Amino acid sequence: MKILGIDLGKYTSAACLFDTQSNDTLFFSFKSFASEFKALLSQTQPEQVVIEACTISGWVYDLCQAEGFNTIVANPTHEAWHWKHVKRKTDKDDALKLTKLAALGQISPVYMPSAESRQYRQLVKYRKRLVSHATRAQNTIRAVFNQQGISIPAGEKAWTISGIEQLKKYSQNMDECSLLSLWQGQLDLELKRLDALWEQLHAVDKKLTEIAKQDNRVQLLESIPGVGRKTAEVVVAFIDDPKRFKNARQIGAYAGLVPRQHQSGEMNRMGKITQRGPRILRATLVEAAWIMQRYNPWAAALYQRLCGGQKTRRKQAIIAVARKLLILCWTLLKKQEKWDSKQAGPMAA
């Protein structure tokens, strides 16, 4: 059996063709272009292609599938992939290790969504990135005023239409600034940057709203009290196909919301959560779990029961509520049912 392992790189990739019968290996180095990949596949004609999950693995996977090659996407965070006590680590070594792990059946495959699902997921992540950039710009503006000893409205009042107009009165074009008024030029640039970010965010949010109106999965999750459209979009984008998870533990482990375990003999220690999987999914679920305390009696009762009135258990309790919420969302998507407060407890157990 000929296995082609490819260590993907942003500009240059390395490949290893491994023959499991003769143990012969051939190495290739090529540019990370579609034409180069097609030429390599045509030249080697492997029976199996193995790549690792990265930023370009999506279109490479689609290309290999379109060319008719059986393709596996490996999880680079799996324990079998960790490099320990090695004197050398190169791209060729990575490619060779991919082929040998595949030959031994030790590859932990990654679910590869469709091209449409990947684009949707990227747009959801891009919105989160725009919000982060806008918040950073707001913090920079506050810092500029603080350094000059000028007080501006606290909270969201500073970012209303009237609040922005007040801030603009202090701004000045950078070309017209003297040495003593350079802060006003910086303020002008940051305000323009914030306006541009808000315009981009509005355009992205408008598109996501249009998609949500046509996506039954988002509407199902919005039926849960305390779960809004943005939370539902993140969950839908990353769960994608709910049938790919066999049970509740798998979906919890995918989001990194299950505890670490260290067991030896009679000792069985449970630690903090693994934090594996998509960070944006985990952060969104935790944020939603806090919000649900005000709008969802089921979530509030669950939190209080797990917390037990102890302040030291608040974080652990909210993480547990986030995991239960994820399992509930997965169950609703799998059964294609809307929220039912009577079934919430058993469904999320």
PDB file of C-alpha atoms in Angstrom, residues 1-293:
ATOM      1  CA  MET A   1       0.000   0.000   0.000  1.00  0.00           C
ATOM      2  CA  LYS A   2       1.363   3.423  -0.957  1.00  0.00           C
ATOM      3  CA  ILE A   3       0.649   6.188   1.552  1.00  0.00           C
ATOM      4  CA  LEU A   4       1.373   9.827   0.800  1.00  0.00           C
ATOM      5  CA  GLY A   5       1.887  11.966   3.885  1.00  0.00           C
ATOM      6  CA  ILE A   6       1.950  15.716   3.331  1.00  0.00           C
ATOM      7  CA  ASP A   7       3.195  18.227   5.878  1.00  0.00           C
ATOM      8  CA  LEU A   8       1.309  21.331   4.767  1.00  0.00           C
ATOM      9  CA  GLY A   9       2.965  24.718   4.890  1.00  0.00           C
ATOM     10  CA  LYS A  10       1.744  28.201   4.111  1.00  0.00           C
ATOM     11  CA  TYR A  11       4.226  28.632   1.251  1.00  0.00           C
ATOM     12  CA  THR A  12       6.094  25.326   0.907  1.00  0.00           C
ATOM     13  CA  SER A  13       4.947  21.787   1.719  1.00  0.00           C
ATOM     14  CA  ALA A  14       6.865  18.539   2.191  1.00  0.00           C
ATOM     15  CA  ALA A  15       5.583  15.092   1.234  1.00  0.00           C
ATOM     16  CA  CYS A  16       6.663  11.516   1.865  1.00  0.00           C
ATOM     17  CA  LEU A  17       5.562   8.529  -0.224  1.00  0.00           C
ATOM     18  CA  PHE A  18       5.775   5.396   1.935  1.00  0.00           C
ATOM     19  CA  ASP A  19       5.406   1.850   0.602  1.00  0.00           C
ATOM     20  CA  THR A  20       4.170  -0.376   3.447  1.00  0.00           C
ATOM     21  CA  GLN A  21       5.359  -3.573   1.749  1.00  0.00           C
ATOM     22  CA  SER A  22       8.925  -2.597   0.846  1.00  0.00           C
ATOM     23  CA  ASN A  23       9.357   0.184   3.445  1.00  0.00           C
ATOM     24  CA  ASP A  24      10.733   2.418   0.672  1.00  0.00           C
ATOM     25  CA  THR A  25      10.346   6.169   1.087  1.00  0.00           C
ATOM     26  CA  LEU A  26      10.454   9.034  -1.388  1.00  0.00           C
ATOM     27  CA  PHE A  27      10.486  12.681  -0.329  1.00  0.00           C
ATOM     28  CA  PHE A  28       9.180  15.689  -2.225  1.00  0.00           C
ATOM     29  CA  SER A  29       9.281  19.429  -1.600  1.00  0.00           C
ATOM     30  CA  PHE A  30       6.955  21.728  -3.524  1.00  0.00           C
ATOM     31  CA  LYS A  31       5.121  25.041  -3.414  1.00  0.00           C
ATOM     32  CA  SER A  32       1.704  25.054  -1.752  1.00  0.00           C
ATOM     33  CA  PHE A  33      -0.200  25.684  -4.993  1.00  0.00           C
ATOM     34  CA  ALA A  34      -3.115  23.672  -6.365  1.00  0.00           C
ATOM     35  CA  SER A  35      -1.215  22.898  -9.583  1.00  0.00           C
ATOM     36  CA  GLU A  36       1.745  21.537  -7.583  1.00  0.00           C
ATOM     37  CA  PHE A  37      -0.553  19.267  -5.540  1.00  0.00           C
ATOM     38  CA  LYS A  38      -2.220  17.918  -8.685  1.00  0.00           C
ATOM     39  CA  ALA A  39       1.145  17.182 -10.255  1.00  0.00           C
ATOM     40  CA  LEU A  40       2.331  15.353  -7.114  1.00  0.00           C
ATOM     41  CA  LEU A  41      -0.826  13.237  -6.896  1.00  0.00           C
ATOM     42  CA  SER A  42      -0.593  12.371 -10.593  1.00  0.00           C
ATOM     43  CA  GLN A  43       3.065  11.397 -10.217  1.00  0.00           C
ATOM     44  CA  THR A  44       2.789   9.294  -7.048  1.00  0.00           C
ATOM     45  CA  GLN A  45      -0.728   7.780  -7.433  1.00  0.00           C
ATOM     46  CA  PRO A  46      -1.069   6.955  -3.697  1.00  0.00           C
ATOM     47  CA  GLU A  47      -3.736   4.649  -2.326  1.00  0.00           C
ATOM     48  CA  GLN A  48      -4.150   6.941   0.673  1.00  0.00           C
ATOM     49  CA  VAL A  49      -3.335  10.592   1.332  1.00  0.00           C
ATOM     50  CA  VAL A  50      -2.756  11.876   4.877  1.00  0.00           C
ATOM     51  CA  ILE A  51      -2.606  15.573   5.762  1.00  0.00           C
ATOM     52  CA  GLU A  52      -2.725  17.412   9.064  1.00  0.00           C
ATOM     53  CA  ALA A  53      -5.400  19.928  10.034  1.00  0.00           C
ATOM     54  CA  CYS A  54      -4.281  23.500   9.411  1.00  0.00           C
ATOM     55  CA  THR A  55      -5.411  26.709   7.723  1.00  0.00           C
ATOM     56  CA  ILE A  56      -5.065  25.351   4.170  1.00  0.00           C
ATOM     57  CA  SER A  57      -6.196  21.772   4.800  1.00  0.00           C
ATOM     58  CA  GLY A  58      -9.731  22.594   3.613  1.00  0.00           C
ATOM     59  CA  TRP A  59      -8.995  23.292  -0.040  1.00  0.00           C
ATOM     60  CA  VAL A  60      -6.258  20.627  -0.129  1.00  0.00           C
ATOM     61  CA  TYR A  61      -8.776  18.047   1.125  1.00  0.00           C
ATOM     62  CA  ASP A  62     -11.323  19.152  -1.483  1.00  0.00           C
ATOM     63  CA  LEU A  63      -8.682  18.906  -4.221  1.00  0.00           C
ATOM     64  CA  CYS A  64      -7.603  15.395  -3.214  1.00  0.00           C
ATOM     65  CA  GLN A  65     -11.219  14.218  -3.009  1.00  0.00           C
ATOM     66  CA  ALA A  66     -12.003  15.759  -6.393  1.00  0.00           C
ATOM     67  CA  GLU A  67      -9.019  13.911  -7.898  1.00  0.00           C
ATOM     68  CA  GLY A  68     -10.412  10.648  -6.520  1.00  0.00           C
ATOM     69  CA  PHE A  69      -7.897   9.937  -3.730  1.00  0.00           C
ATOM     70  CA  ASN A  70      -8.859   8.590  -0.308  1.00  0.00           C
ATOM     71  CA  THR A  71      -7.863  11.367   2.094  1.00  0.00           C
ATOM     72  CA  ILE A  72      -7.511  11.491   5.883  1.00  0.00           C
ATOM     73  CA  VAL A  73      -7.097  14.713   7.856  1.00  0.00           C
ATOM     74  CA  ALA A  74      -5.059  14.059  11.014  1.00  0.00           C
ATOM     75  CA  ASN A  75      -5.493  15.806  14.345  1.00  0.00           C
ATOM     76  CA  PRO A  76      -2.065  17.329  15.171  1.00  0.00           C
ATOM     77  CA  THR A  77      -3.009  17.801  18.845  1.00  0.00           C
ATOM     78  CA  HIS A  78      -3.483  14.068  19.429  1.00  0.00           C
ATOM     79  CA  GLU A  79      -1.062  12.385  21.833  1.00  0.00           C
ATOM     80  CA  ALA A  80       0.350  10.117  19.083  1.00  0.00           C
ATOM     81  CA  TRP A  81       1.511  13.196  17.177  1.00  0.00           C
ATOM     82  CA  HIS A  82       3.488  14.813  20.009  1.00  0.00           C
ATOM     83  CA  TRP A  83       7.257  15.107  19.511  1.00  0.00           C
ATOM     84  CA  LYS A  84       9.254  14.218  22.604  1.00  0.00           C
ATOM     85  CA  HIS A  85      12.951  13.586  23.158  1.00  0.00           C
ATOM     86  CA  VAL A  86      13.889  14.026  19.496  1.00  0.00           C
ATOM     87  CA  LYS A  87      17.143  15.539  18.256  1.00  0.00           C
ATOM     88  CA  ARG A  88      15.711  16.653  14.924  1.00  0.00           C
ATOM     89  CA  LYS A  89      12.314  17.783  13.703  1.00  0.00           C
ATOM     90  CA  THR A  90      11.864  18.798  10.060  1.00  0.00           C
ATOM     91  CA  ASP A  91       8.989  18.999   7.585  1.00  0.00           C
ATOM     92  CA  LYS A  92      10.182  15.750   6.007  1.00  0.00           C
ATOM     93  CA  ASP A  93      10.179  14.091   9.421  1.00  0.00           C
ATOM     94  CA  ASP A  94       6.604  15.277   9.943  1.00  0.00           C
ATOM     95  CA  ALA A  95       5.540  13.867   6.568  1.00  0.00           C
ATOM     96  CA  LEU A  96       7.239  10.526   7.296  1.00  0.00           C
ATOM     97  CA  LYS A  97       5.611  10.318  10.711  1.00  0.00           C
ATOM     98  CA  LEU A  98       2.199  10.921   9.129  1.00  0.00           C
ATOM     99  CA  THR A  99       2.680   7.976   6.788  1.00  0.00           C
ATOM    100  CA  LYS A 100       3.921   5.629   9.523  1.00  0.00           C
ATOM    101  CA  LEU A 101       1.088   6.555  11.885  1.00  0.00           C
ATOM    102  CA  ALA A 102      -1.401   5.960   9.073  1.00  0.00           C
ATOM    103  CA  ALA A 103       0.183   2.563   8.323  1.00  0.00           C
ATOM    104  CA  LEU A 104      -0.152   1.616  12.001  1.00  0.00           C
ATOM    105  CA  GLY A 105      -3.741   2.857  12.178  1.00  0.00           C
ATOM    106  CA  GLN A 106      -2.800   5.430  14.826  1.00  0.00           C
ATOM    107  CA  ILE A 107      -4.157   8.496  13.012  1.00  0.00           C
ATOM    108  CA  SER A 108      -6.897  10.348  14.852  1.00  0.00           C
ATOM    109  CA  PRO A 109      -8.998  11.649  11.919  1.00  0.00           C
ATOM    110  CA  VAL A 110     -10.572  15.092  11.941  1.00  0.00           C
ATOM    111  CA  TYR A 111     -14.088  15.680  10.656  1.00  0.00           C
ATOM    112  CA  MET A 112     -13.921  17.835   7.545  1.00  0.00           C
ATOM    113  CA  PRO A 113     -17.056  19.941   6.939  1.00  0.00           C
ATOM    114  CA  SER A 114     -18.282  20.757   3.464  1.00  0.00           C
ATOM    115  CA  ALA A 115     -16.904  23.812   1.662  1.00  0.00           C
ATOM    116  CA  GLU A 116     -20.126  25.725   2.394  1.00  0.00           C
ATOM    117  CA  SER A 117     -19.965  24.882   6.102  1.00  0.00           C
ATOM    118  CA  ARG A 118     -16.322  25.959   6.292  1.00  0.00           C
ATOM    119  CA  GLN A 119     -17.149  29.308   4.695  1.00  0.00           C
ATOM    120  CA  TYR A 120     -20.001  29.822   7.170  1.00  0.00           C
ATOM    121  CA  ARG A 121     -17.726  28.933  10.070  1.00  0.00           C
ATOM    122  CA  GLN A 122     -15.066  31.365   8.869  1.00  0.00           C
ATOM    123  CA  LEU A 123     -17.606  34.189   8.643  1.00  0.00           C
ATOM    124  CA  VAL A 124     -18.798  33.515  12.210  1.00  0.00           C
ATOM    125  CA  LYS A 125     -15.176  33.599  13.407  1.00  0.00           C
ATOM    126  CA  TYR A 126     -14.525  36.760  11.388  1.00  0.00           C
ATOM    127  CA  ARG A 127     -17.392  38.540  13.155  1.00  0.00           C
ATOM    128  CA  LYS A 128     -15.859  37.634  16.499  1.00  0.00           C
ATOM    129  CA  ARG A 129     -12.517  39.002  15.296  1.00  0.00           C
ATOM    130  CA  LEU A 130     -14.127  42.291  14.210  1.00  0.00           C
ATOM    131  CA  VAL A 131     -15.767  42.679  17.618  1.00  0.00           C
ATOM    132  CA  SER A 132     -12.386  42.105  19.263  1.00  0.00           C
ATOM    133  CA  HIS A 133     -10.728  44.731  17.043  1.00  0.00           C
ATOM    134  CA  ALA A 134     -13.498  47.244  17.759  1.00  0.00           C
ATOM    135  CA  THR A 135     -13.164  46.694  21.509  1.00  0.00           C
ATOM    136  CA  ARG A 136      -9.403  47.175  21.233  1.00  0.00           C
ATOM    137  CA  ALA A 137      -9.932  50.462  19.365  1.00  0.00           C
ATOM    138  CA  GLN A 138     -12.338  51.657  22.056  1.00  0.00           C
ATOM    139  CA  ASN A 139      -9.832  50.812  24.778  1.00  0.00           C
ATOM    140  CA  THR A 140      -7.119  52.694  22.869  1.00  0.00           C
ATOM    141  CA  ILE A 141      -9.347  55.775  22.628  1.00  0.00           C
ATOM    142  CA  ARG A 142     -10.062  55.662  26.348  1.00  0.00           C
ATOM    143  CA  ALA A 143      -6.317  55.347  27.030  1.00  0.00           C
ATOM    144  CA  VAL A 144      -5.601  58.423  24.886  1.00  0.00           C
ATOM    145  CA  PHE A 145      -8.046  60.530  26.892  1.00  0.00           C
ATOM    146  CA  ASN A 146      -6.824  59.086  30.170  1.00  0.00           C
ATOM    147  CA  GLN A 147      -3.237  60.062  29.334  1.00  0.00           C
ATOM    148  CA  GLN A 148      -4.411  63.649  28.803  1.00  0.00           C
ATOM    149  CA  GLY A 149      -6.438  63.740  32.018  1.00  0.00           C
ATOM    150  CA  ILE A 150      -9.738  64.171  30.151  1.00  0.00           C
ATOM    151  CA  SER A 151     -12.833  62.372  31.389  1.00  0.00           C
ATOM    152  CA  ILE A 152     -15.229  60.744  28.922  1.00  0.00           C
ATOM    153  CA  PRO A 153     -18.572  58.956  29.576  1.00  0.00           C
ATOM    154  CA  ALA A 154     -18.297  55.500  31.097  1.00  0.00           C
ATOM    155  CA  GLY A 155     -19.614  52.335  29.533  1.00  0.00           C
ATOM    156  CA  GLU A 156     -21.600  52.350  26.299  1.00  0.00           C
ATOM    157  CA  LYS A 157     -22.534  56.031  26.606  1.00  0.00           C
ATOM    158  CA  ALA A 158     -19.206  56.999  25.058  1.00  0.00           C
ATOM    159  CA  TRP A 159     -20.020  55.036  21.875  1.00  0.00           C
ATOM    160  CA  THR A 160     -23.481  56.419  21.140  1.00  0.00           C
ATOM    161  CA  ILE A 161     -23.968  58.912  18.301  1.00  0.00           C
ATOM    162  CA  SER A 162     -23.875  61.870  20.692  1.00  0.00           C
ATOM    163  CA  GLY A 163     -20.924  60.368  22.572  1.00  0.00           C
ATOM    164  CA  ILE A 164     -18.866  59.930  19.405  1.00  0.00           C
ATOM    165  CA  GLU A 165     -19.646  63.511  18.369  1.00  0.00           C
ATOM    166  CA  GLN A 166     -18.246  64.738  21.690  1.00  0.00           C
ATOM    167  CA  LEU A 167     -15.085  62.690  21.209  1.00  0.00           C
ATOM    168  CA  LYS A 168     -14.577  63.994  17.673  1.00  0.00           C
ATOM    169  CA  LYS A 169     -14.394  67.558  18.990  1.00  0.00           C
ATOM    170  CA  TYR A 170     -10.964  66.720  20.433  1.00  0.00           C
ATOM    171  CA  SER A 171      -9.651  65.078  17.236  1.00  0.00           C
ATOM    172  CA  GLN A 172      -7.477  66.793  14.636  1.00  0.00           C
ATOM    173  CA  ASN A 173      -5.969  65.770  11.327  1.00  0.00           C
ATOM    174  CA  MET A 174      -2.495  64.323  11.913  1.00  0.00           C
ATOM    175  CA  ASP A 175      -0.935  66.603   9.268  1.00  0.00           C
ATOM    176  CA  GLU A 176      -2.094  69.660  11.209  1.00  0.00           C
ATOM    177  CA  CYS A 177      -0.916  68.511  14.642  1.00  0.00           C
ATOM    178  CA  SER A 178       1.930  70.153  16.524  1.00  0.00           C
ATOM    179  CA  LEU A 179       4.182  68.215  18.884  1.00  0.00           C
ATOM    180  CA  LEU A 180       1.851  69.023  21.782  1.00  0.00           C
ATOM    181  CA  SER A 181      -1.284  67.919  19.931  1.00  0.00           C
ATOM    182  CA  LEU A 182      -0.103  64.618  18.454  1.00  0.00           C
ATOM    183  CA  TRP A 183      -2.559  62.823  20.732  1.00  0.00           C
ATOM    184  CA  GLN A 184      -5.399  64.519  18.837  1.00  0.00           C
ATOM    185  CA  GLY A 185      -4.055  63.123  15.556  1.00  0.00           C
ATOM    186  CA  GLN A 186      -3.890  59.652  17.096  1.00  0.00           C
ATOM    187  CA  LEU A 187      -7.460  60.089  18.343  1.00  0.00           C
ATOM    188  CA  ASP A 188      -8.586  61.062  14.830  1.00  0.00           C
ATOM    189  CA  LEU A 189      -7.036  57.913  13.341  1.00  0.00           C
ATOM    190  CA  GLU A 190      -8.529  55.649  16.008  1.00  0.00           C
ATOM    191  CA  LEU A 191     -12.016  57.141  15.571  1.00  0.00           C
ATOM    192  CA  LYS A 192     -11.808  56.579  11.811  1.00  0.00           C
ATOM    193  CA  ARG A 193     -10.615  53.038  12.431  1.00  0.00           C
ATOM    194  CA  LEU A 194     -13.532  52.421  14.797  1.00  0.00           C
ATOM    195  CA  ASP A 195     -16.030  53.735  12.226  1.00  0.00           C
ATOM    196  CA  ALA A 196     -14.571  51.430   9.568  1.00  0.00           C
ATOM    197  CA  LEU A 197     -14.738  48.431  11.910  1.00  0.00           C
ATOM    198  CA  TRP A 198     -18.377  49.161  12.749  1.00  0.00           C
ATOM    199  CA  GLU A 199     -19.230  49.343   9.035  1.00  0.00           C
ATOM    200  CA  GLN A 200     -17.550  45.995   8.423  1.00  0.00           C
ATOM    201  CA  LEU A 201     -19.257  44.469  11.433  1.00  0.00           C
ATOM    202  CA  HIS A 202     -22.632  45.742  10.216  1.00  0.00           C
ATOM    203  CA  ALA A 203     -22.083  44.194   6.772  1.00  0.00           C
ATOM    204  CA  VAL A 204     -21.059  40.820   8.242  1.00  0.00           C
ATOM    205  CA  ASP A 205     -23.918  40.806  10.754  1.00  0.00           C
ATOM    206  CA  LYS A 206     -26.414  41.652   8.020  1.00  0.00           C
ATOM    207  CA  LYS A 207     -25.265  38.680   5.968  1.00  0.00           C
ATOM    208  CA  LEU A 208     -25.369  36.335   8.954  1.00  0.00           C
ATOM    209  CA  THR A 209     -28.899  37.531   9.753  1.00  0.00           C
ATOM    210  CA  GLU A 210     -30.000  36.645   6.213  1.00  0.00           C
ATOM    211  CA  ILE A 211     -28.446  33.187   6.527  1.00  0.00           C
ATOM    212  CA  ALA A 212     -30.052  32.624   9.947  1.00  0.00           C
ATOM    213  CA  LYS A 213     -33.531  33.347   8.572  1.00  0.00           C
ATOM    214  CA  GLN A 214     -33.095  30.493   6.112  1.00  0.00           C
ATOM    215  CA  ASP A 215     -31.359  28.077   8.496  1.00  0.00           C
ATOM    216  CA  ASN A 216     -33.774  25.943  10.475  1.00  0.00           C
ATOM    217  CA  ARG A 217     -30.987  24.819  12.834  1.00  0.00           C
ATOM    218  CA  VAL A 218     -30.356  28.359  14.090  1.00  0.00           C
ATOM    219  CA  GLN A 219     -34.078  28.879  14.646  1.00  0.00           C
ATOM    220  CA  LEU A 220     -34.300  25.655  16.663  1.00  0.00           C
ATOM    221  CA  LEU A 221     -31.586  26.794  19.061  1.00  0.00           C
ATOM    222  CA  GLU A 222     -33.049  30.288  19.337  1.00  0.00           C
ATOM    223  CA  SER A 223     -36.114  28.666  20.947  1.00  0.00           C
ATOM    224  CA  ILE A 224     -33.997  28.077  24.083  1.00  0.00           C
ATOM    225  CA  PRO A 225     -34.583  30.979  26.529  1.00  0.00           C
ATOM    226  CA  GLY A 226     -31.337  32.950  26.882  1.00  0.00           C
ATOM    227  CA  VAL A 227     -29.810  31.706  23.616  1.00  0.00           C
ATOM    228  CA  GLY A 228     -29.686  34.415  20.964  1.00  0.00           C
ATOM    229  CA  ARG A 229     -28.944  34.287  17.269  1.00  0.00           C
ATOM    230  CA  LYS A 230     -25.195  34.832  17.633  1.00  0.00           C
ATOM    231  CA  THR A 231     -24.818  32.019  20.152  1.00  0.00           C
ATOM    232  CA  ALA A 232     -26.944  29.729  17.994  1.00  0.00           C
ATOM    233  CA  GLU A 233     -24.826  30.546  14.928  1.00  0.00           C
ATOM    234  CA  VAL A 234     -21.582  29.617  16.661  1.00  0.00           C
ATOM    235  CA  VAL A 235     -23.002  26.304  17.914  1.00  0.00           C
ATOM    236  CA  VAL A 236     -24.490  25.425  14.517  1.00  0.00           C
ATOM    237  CA  ALA A 237     -21.307  26.376  12.664  1.00  0.00           C
ATOM    238  CA  PHE A 238     -19.071  24.150  14.774  1.00  0.00           C
ATOM    239  CA  ILE A 239     -21.379  21.191  15.410  1.00  0.00           C
ATOM    240  CA  ASP A 240     -22.337  21.142  11.710  1.00  0.00           C
ATOM    241  CA  ASP A 241     -23.574  17.545  11.461  1.00  0.00           C
ATOM    242  CA  PRO A 242     -24.883  16.431  14.905  1.00  0.00           C
ATOM    243  CA  LYS A 243     -24.867  12.780  13.833  1.00  0.00           C
ATOM    244  CA  ARG A 244     -21.057  12.725  13.804  1.00  0.00           C
ATOM    245  CA  PHE A 245     -21.130  12.600  17.624  1.00  0.00           C
ATOM    246  CA  LYS A 246     -22.230   9.268  19.060  1.00  0.00           C
ATOM    247  CA  ASN A 247     -23.007  10.457  22.580  1.00  0.00           C
ATOM    248  CA  ALA A 248     -23.042  13.449  24.909  1.00  0.00           C
ATOM    249  CA  ARG A 249     -19.515  12.795  26.172  1.00  0.00           C
ATOM    250  CA  GLN A 250     -18.086  13.105  22.674  1.00  0.00           C
ATOM    251  CA  ILE A 251     -19.688  16.497  22.071  1.00  0.00           C
ATOM    252  CA  GLY A 252     -18.471  17.703  25.476  1.00  0.00           C
ATOM    253  CA  ALA A 253     -14.935  16.507  24.746  1.00  0.00           C
ATOM    254  CA  TYR A 254     -15.013  18.174  21.312  1.00  0.00           C
ATOM    255  CA  ALA A 255     -15.603  21.570  22.946  1.00  0.00           C
ATOM    256  CA  GLY A 256     -12.954  20.930  25.623  1.00  0.00           C
ATOM    257  CA  LEU A 257     -15.513  21.136  28.433  1.00  0.00           C
ATOM    258  CA  VAL A 258     -14.670  17.789  30.066  1.00  0.00           C
ATOM    259  CA  PRO A 259     -12.131  17.465  32.910  1.00  0.00           C
ATOM    260  CA  ARG A 260      -8.607  16.149  32.489  1.00  0.00           C
ATOM    261  CA  GLN A 261      -8.117  12.707  33.994  1.00  0.00           C
ATOM    262  CA  HIS A 262      -5.010  11.154  35.527  1.00  0.00           C
ATOM    263  CA  GLN A 263      -5.537   7.603  36.725  1.00  0.00           C
ATOM    264  CA  SER A 264      -2.943   5.229  38.132  1.00  0.00           C
ATOM    265  CA  GLY A 265      -3.741   2.242  40.336  1.00  0.00           C
ATOM    266  CA  GLU A 266      -6.271   3.282  42.958  1.00  0.00           C
ATOM    267  CA  MET A 267      -5.658   6.968  42.302  1.00  0.00           C
ATOM    268  CA  ASN A 268      -8.074   8.677  39.902  1.00  0.00           C
ATOM    269  CA  ARG A 269      -7.609  12.444  39.773  1.00  0.00           C
ATOM    270  CA  MET A 270      -9.910  14.762  37.807  1.00  0.00           C
ATOM    271  CA  GLY A 271      -8.406  18.123  36.951  1.00  0.00           C
ATOM    272  CA  LYS A 272      -9.402  21.248  35.054  1.00  0.00           C
ATOM    273  CA  ILE A 273     -11.155  21.093  31.692  1.00  0.00           C
ATOM    274  CA  THR A 274      -9.048  20.029  28.710  1.00  0.00           C
ATOM    275  CA  GLN A 275      -9.737  23.247  26.726  1.00  0.00           C
ATOM    276  CA  ARG A 276      -9.370  21.331  23.479  1.00  0.00           C
ATOM    277  CA  GLY A 277     -11.384  22.134  20.421  1.00  0.00           C
ATOM    278  CA  PRO A 278     -12.676  25.503  19.158  1.00  0.00           C
ATOM    279  CA  ARG A 279     -11.997  28.286  21.645  1.00  0.00           C
ATOM    280  CA  ILE A 280     -14.760  30.468  20.210  1.00  0.00           C
ATOM    281  CA  LEU A 281     -17.337  27.714  20.807  1.00  0.00           C
ATOM    282  CA  ARG A 282     -16.225  27.228  24.407  1.00  0.00           C
ATOM    283  CA  ALA A 283     -16.154  30.979  25.152  1.00  0.00           C
ATOM    284  CA  THR A 284     -19.574  31.520  23.564  1.00  0.00           C
ATOM    285  CA  LEU A 285     -21.153  28.722  25.588  1.00  0.00           C
ATOM    286  CA  VAL A 286     -19.719  30.045  28.872  1.00  0.00           C
ATOM    287  CA  GLU A 287     -20.949  33.547  28.075  1.00  0.00           C
ATOM    288  CA  ALA A 288     -24.398  32.195  27.199  1.00  0.00           C
ATOM    289  CA  ALA A 289     -24.453  30.165  30.439  1.00  0.00           C
ATOM    290  CA  TRP A 290     -24.016  33.368  32.459  1.00  0.00           C
ATOM    291  CA  ILE A 291     -26.735  35.181  30.490  1.00  0.00           C
ATOM    292  CA  MET A 292     -29.164  32.286  30.847  1.00  0.00           C
ATOM    293  CA  GLN A 293     -29.174  32.775  34.609  1.00  0.00           C
TER     294      GLN A 293
END
